[in-house]
Amino acid sequence: MDWASIFIYDTSWAFAAEILLRVTVMFILIITSLRFTGKRGVRQLSIFELTIILSLGSIAGDPMFTEDLPLVQAVLIMSTVIFLYRLCTWGMMQYQPFEELLEGRSLYIVEDGMLVCNKIKQGKMSHDEFFAEMRQQGVEHLGQVRTGLLETDGKFSLLLYPSDEVSYGLPLFPKQYQAVTQIEADKYYACMYCGYVDVISNPDQVCPRCEDDCRNWAKALNSKIVR
Ligand SMILES: [Zn+2]
């Protein structure tokens, strides 16, 4: 194995110095470009913003070390990308349908303590994902949640019921999210698929709300919100 070839190959002192210069220029260019997007920082990215970041990333990285790639081309490409970004942002503010096309739209996942069935069936998000989101925001069961909205940047917005309006709901923590095999009389149970709550008589009863194959029930909780 030729170690010199792996680590050095044809790198001359002159090209090493050129790399320093190239990286410095591109570094300044990246910061300038990102400032021009008008964003203050990056927490969660929408699909559209991720596209911009990915294209900028490739354009920005290559000229740092590619000998026959003049920096002026990189400047031109980055300016074009930023121009398109600003154009799209402007278009999104003017036309709502254009915004939904690029950013997607926010989705109701929970309404009145129950999961919105057709959204789960479309596979927009798995049970696990939004259960985890809600657990992280201190929610113990769905009976505490009035509204759960999945934002376009992937964040999860929650509106909770005040303590005196909390009703029975589907537990979200693994130890309580378990299918029951025996039914106790006059106790509330929650459908493990959609969160529908009822008094049931048979652990194999079909959920009247999601109808098809849902036959799993967990013991419903009605504990208050603890903050
Ligand atoms: Zn159900």
Coordinates of C-alpha atoms and ligand atoms in Angstrom, one line a residue:
M1 CA 0.0 0.0 0.0
D2 CA 1.3 3.4 -1.0
W3 CA 0.8 5.6 2.0
A4 CA 2.1 8.7 0.3
S5 CA -0.4 8.2 -2.5
I6 CA -3.3 7.9 -0.1
F7 CA -2.4 11.0 2.0
I8 CA -0.6 13.3 -0.4
Y9 CA -1.0 12.0 -4.0
D10 CA -0.1 15.1 -6.1
T11 CA -0.7 17.8 -3.5
S12 CA 1.9 20.5 -3.9
W13 CA 2.7 23.2 -1.4
A14 CA 1.2 25.7 -3.9
F15 CA -2.1 23.8 -4.2
A16 CA -2.3 23.5 -0.4
A17 CA -2.0 27.2 -0.1
E18 CA -4.7 27.5 -2.9
I19 CA -7.0 25.3 -0.8
L20 CA -6.6 27.7 2.2
L21 CA -7.6 30.6 0.0
R22 CA -10.5 28.7 -1.7
V23 CA -11.9 27.5 1.6
T24 CA -11.7 31.0 3.1
V25 CA -13.5 32.6 0.1
M26 CA -16.2 29.9 0.0
F27 CA -16.6 30.1 3.8
I28 CA -17.4 33.8 3.5
L29 CA -19.6 33.2 0.5
I30 CA -21.7 30.5 2.4
I31 CA -22.3 32.9 5.3
T32 CA -23.2 35.7 3.0
S33 CA -25.6 33.5 1.0
L34 CA -27.3 32.1 4.1
R35 CA -27.7 35.7 5.4
F36 CA -29.4 36.6 2.1
T37 CA -32.0 33.9 2.6
G38 CA -33.3 36.1 5.3
K39 CA -33.5 33.2 7.8
R40 CA -32.1 33.8 11.3
G41 CA -31.1 30.2 11.9
V42 CA -31.9 26.6 11.2
R43 CA -33.8 24.5 13.6
Q44 CA -36.3 22.4 11.6
L45 CA -36.2 22.7 7.9
S46 CA -39.1 22.3 5.5
I47 CA -38.6 20.1 2.4
F48 CA -38.2 23.3 0.3
E49 CA -35.5 24.8 2.6
L50 CA -33.7 21.5 2.8
T51 CA -33.5 21.5 -1.0
I52 CA -31.8 24.9 -0.9
I53 CA -29.4 23.8 1.8
L54 CA -28.5 20.6 -0.1
S55 CA -27.8 22.4 -3.4
L56 CA -25.8 25.1 -1.6
G57 CA -23.8 22.5 0.2
S58 CA -22.6 20.8 -2.9
I59 CA -21.9 24.0 -4.7
A60 CA -20.1 25.4 -1.7
G61 CA -18.0 22.3 -1.0
D62 CA -16.6 21.3 -4.3
P63 CA -14.7 24.5 -5.2
M64 CA -12.9 24.4 -1.9
F65 CA -10.6 21.6 -3.3
T66 CA -11.3 21.1 -7.0
E67 CA -8.3 22.6 -8.9
D68 CA -10.1 23.3 -12.2
L69 CA -13.2 24.8 -10.7
P70 CA -12.9 28.6 -10.8
L71 CA -14.5 30.4 -7.8
V72 CA -16.4 32.8 -10.1
Q73 CA -18.6 29.9 -11.3
A74 CA -19.3 29.0 -7.7
V75 CA -20.3 32.6 -7.0
L76 CA -22.6 32.6 -10.0
I77 CA -24.3 29.3 -9.1
M78 CA -24.8 30.4 -5.5
S79 CA -26.2 33.7 -6.5
T80 CA -28.7 32.0 -8.8
V81 CA -29.8 29.6 -6.1
I82 CA -30.3 32.4 -3.6
F83 CA -32.2 34.4 -6.3
L84 CA -34.5 31.4 -6.9
Y85 CA -35.0 31.0 -3.2
R86 CA -36.1 34.6 -2.8
L87 CA -38.3 34.3 -5.8
C88 CA -40.1 31.2 -4.4
T89 CA -40.4 32.8 -1.0
W90 CA -42.0 35.9 -2.6
G91 CA -44.3 33.6 -4.7
M92 CA -45.3 31.7 -1.6
M93 CA -46.4 34.9 0.1
Q94 CA -48.5 35.9 -2.9
Y95 CA -50.2 32.6 -3.7
Q96 CA -51.3 30.2 -1.0
P97 CA -51.5 27.2 -3.4
F98 CA -47.9 27.7 -4.4
E99 CA -46.9 27.6 -0.8
E100 CA -48.7 24.4 -0.2
L101 CA -47.0 23.0 -3.3
L102 CA -43.5 23.8 -2.0
E103 CA -43.9 23.5 1.8
G104 CA -46.9 21.1 2.2
R105 CA -49.7 22.0 4.5
S106 CA -50.1 21.6 8.3
L107 CA -52.1 18.5 9.2
Y108 CA -54.5 17.9 12.1
I109 CA -53.4 14.7 13.8
V110 CA -55.4 14.9 17.0
E111 CA -58.9 16.4 17.3
D112 CA -61.0 16.3 20.5
G113 CA -58.8 13.6 22.1
M114 CA -58.8 11.3 19.2
L115 CA -56.5 10.6 16.3
V116 CA -57.7 11.8 12.9
C117 CA -58.0 8.4 11.2
N118 CA -57.6 9.2 7.5
K119 CA -54.3 11.0 8.3
I120 CA -52.8 8.0 9.9
K121 CA -54.1 5.7 7.1
Q122 CA -52.3 8.0 4.6
G123 CA -49.1 7.2 6.5
K124 CA -48.2 10.9 7.0
M125 CA -46.7 9.9 10.4
S126 CA -46.5 6.8 12.4
H127 CA -48.2 6.3 15.8
D128 CA -44.8 6.0 17.4
E129 CA -43.6 9.3 16.1
F130 CA -46.5 11.4 17.3
F131 CA -46.8 9.5 20.5
A132 CA -43.2 10.4 21.2
E133 CA -43.8 14.0 20.3
M134 CA -46.7 14.3 22.7
R135 CA -44.8 12.4 25.5
Q136 CA -42.0 14.9 25.1
Q137 CA -44.4 17.7 25.7
G138 CA -45.6 16.1 28.9
V139 CA -48.9 14.5 27.6
E140 CA -49.8 11.3 29.3
H141 CA -52.9 10.3 27.4
L142 CA -55.0 11.6 24.5
G143 CA -57.9 12.7 26.7
Q144 CA -55.7 15.7 27.6
V145 CA -55.3 16.9 24.0
R146 CA -57.8 19.1 22.3
T147 CA -55.8 19.6 19.1
G148 CA -52.5 18.2 17.8
L149 CA -51.2 19.8 14.6
L150 CA -48.3 18.6 12.5
E151 CA -46.6 21.8 11.2
T152 CA -44.9 21.9 7.7
D153 CA -41.4 22.0 9.4
G154 CA -42.1 18.7 11.2
K155 CA -42.8 20.3 14.6
F156 CA -45.8 19.2 16.6
S157 CA -48.1 21.9 18.0
L158 CA -50.4 20.9 20.9
L159 CA -53.5 22.6 22.5
L160 CA -54.4 20.9 25.8
Y161 CA -57.6 20.8 27.7
P162 CA -57.8 22.7 31.0
S163 CA -57.7 20.3 34.0
D164 CA -61.5 20.2 34.5
E165 CA -62.2 19.3 30.9
V166 CA -59.7 16.3 30.7
S167 CA -61.6 13.2 29.7
Y168 CA -60.7 9.5 29.4
G169 CA -58.1 8.9 26.6
L170 CA -55.7 6.5 25.0
P171 CA -52.4 6.2 27.1
L172 CA -49.3 7.2 25.3
F173 CA -46.6 5.7 27.5
P174 CA -45.5 2.1 26.6
K175 CA -46.4 0.5 30.0
Q176 CA -50.0 1.7 29.7
Y177 CA -50.3 1.3 25.9
Q178 CA -51.0 -2.4 26.2
A179 CA -53.9 -4.4 24.7
V180 CA -56.1 -5.8 27.4
T181 CA -57.2 -9.5 27.4
Q182 CA -59.9 -9.2 30.1
I183 CA -62.5 -6.5 30.5
E184 CA -63.6 -5.0 33.8
A185 CA -67.2 -3.9 34.0
D186 CA -68.0 -0.1 33.8
K187 CA -64.4 0.8 33.0
Y188 CA -63.4 2.9 30.0
Y189 CA -61.2 1.5 27.3
A190 CA -59.5 3.2 24.4
C191 CA -59.1 1.9 20.8
M192 CA -55.3 1.6 20.3
Y193 CA -55.6 2.7 16.7
C194 CA -57.7 5.9 16.8
G195 CA -58.1 6.7 20.5
Y196 CA -61.9 6.3 20.6
V197 CA -63.0 5.7 24.2
D198 CA -66.0 3.5 25.3
V199 CA -67.2 1.0 27.8
I200 CA -66.8 -2.3 26.1
S201 CA -67.8 -5.8 27.0
N202 CA -65.5 -7.9 24.9
P203 CA -61.7 -7.4 24.4
D204 CA -62.1 -8.4 20.7
Q205 CA -64.9 -5.8 20.1
V206 CA -64.5 -3.9 16.8
C207 CA -63.9 -0.1 17.2
P208 CA -67.1 1.6 15.8
R209 CA -65.0 4.6 14.7
C210 CA -62.2 3.1 12.6
E211 CA -64.4 0.1 11.8
D212 CA -62.0 -2.2 9.8
D213 CA -59.6 -4.4 11.6
C214 CA -59.1 -2.6 14.9
R215 CA -59.7 -4.9 17.8
N216 CA -57.1 -3.8 20.3
W217 CA -58.2 -1.9 23.4
A218 CA -56.1 -0.3 26.2
K219 CA -57.3 0.8 29.6
A220 CA -58.1 4.5 29.2
L221 CA -56.6 7.1 31.6
N222 CA -58.1 10.3 32.8
S223 CA -55.3 11.7 34.9
K224 CA -54.9 15.5 34.9
I225 CA -52.1 17.4 33.2
V226 CA -49.0 17.8 35.4
R227 CA -46.6 20.5 34.6
Ligands
ZN1 ZN -60.6 3.0 16.6

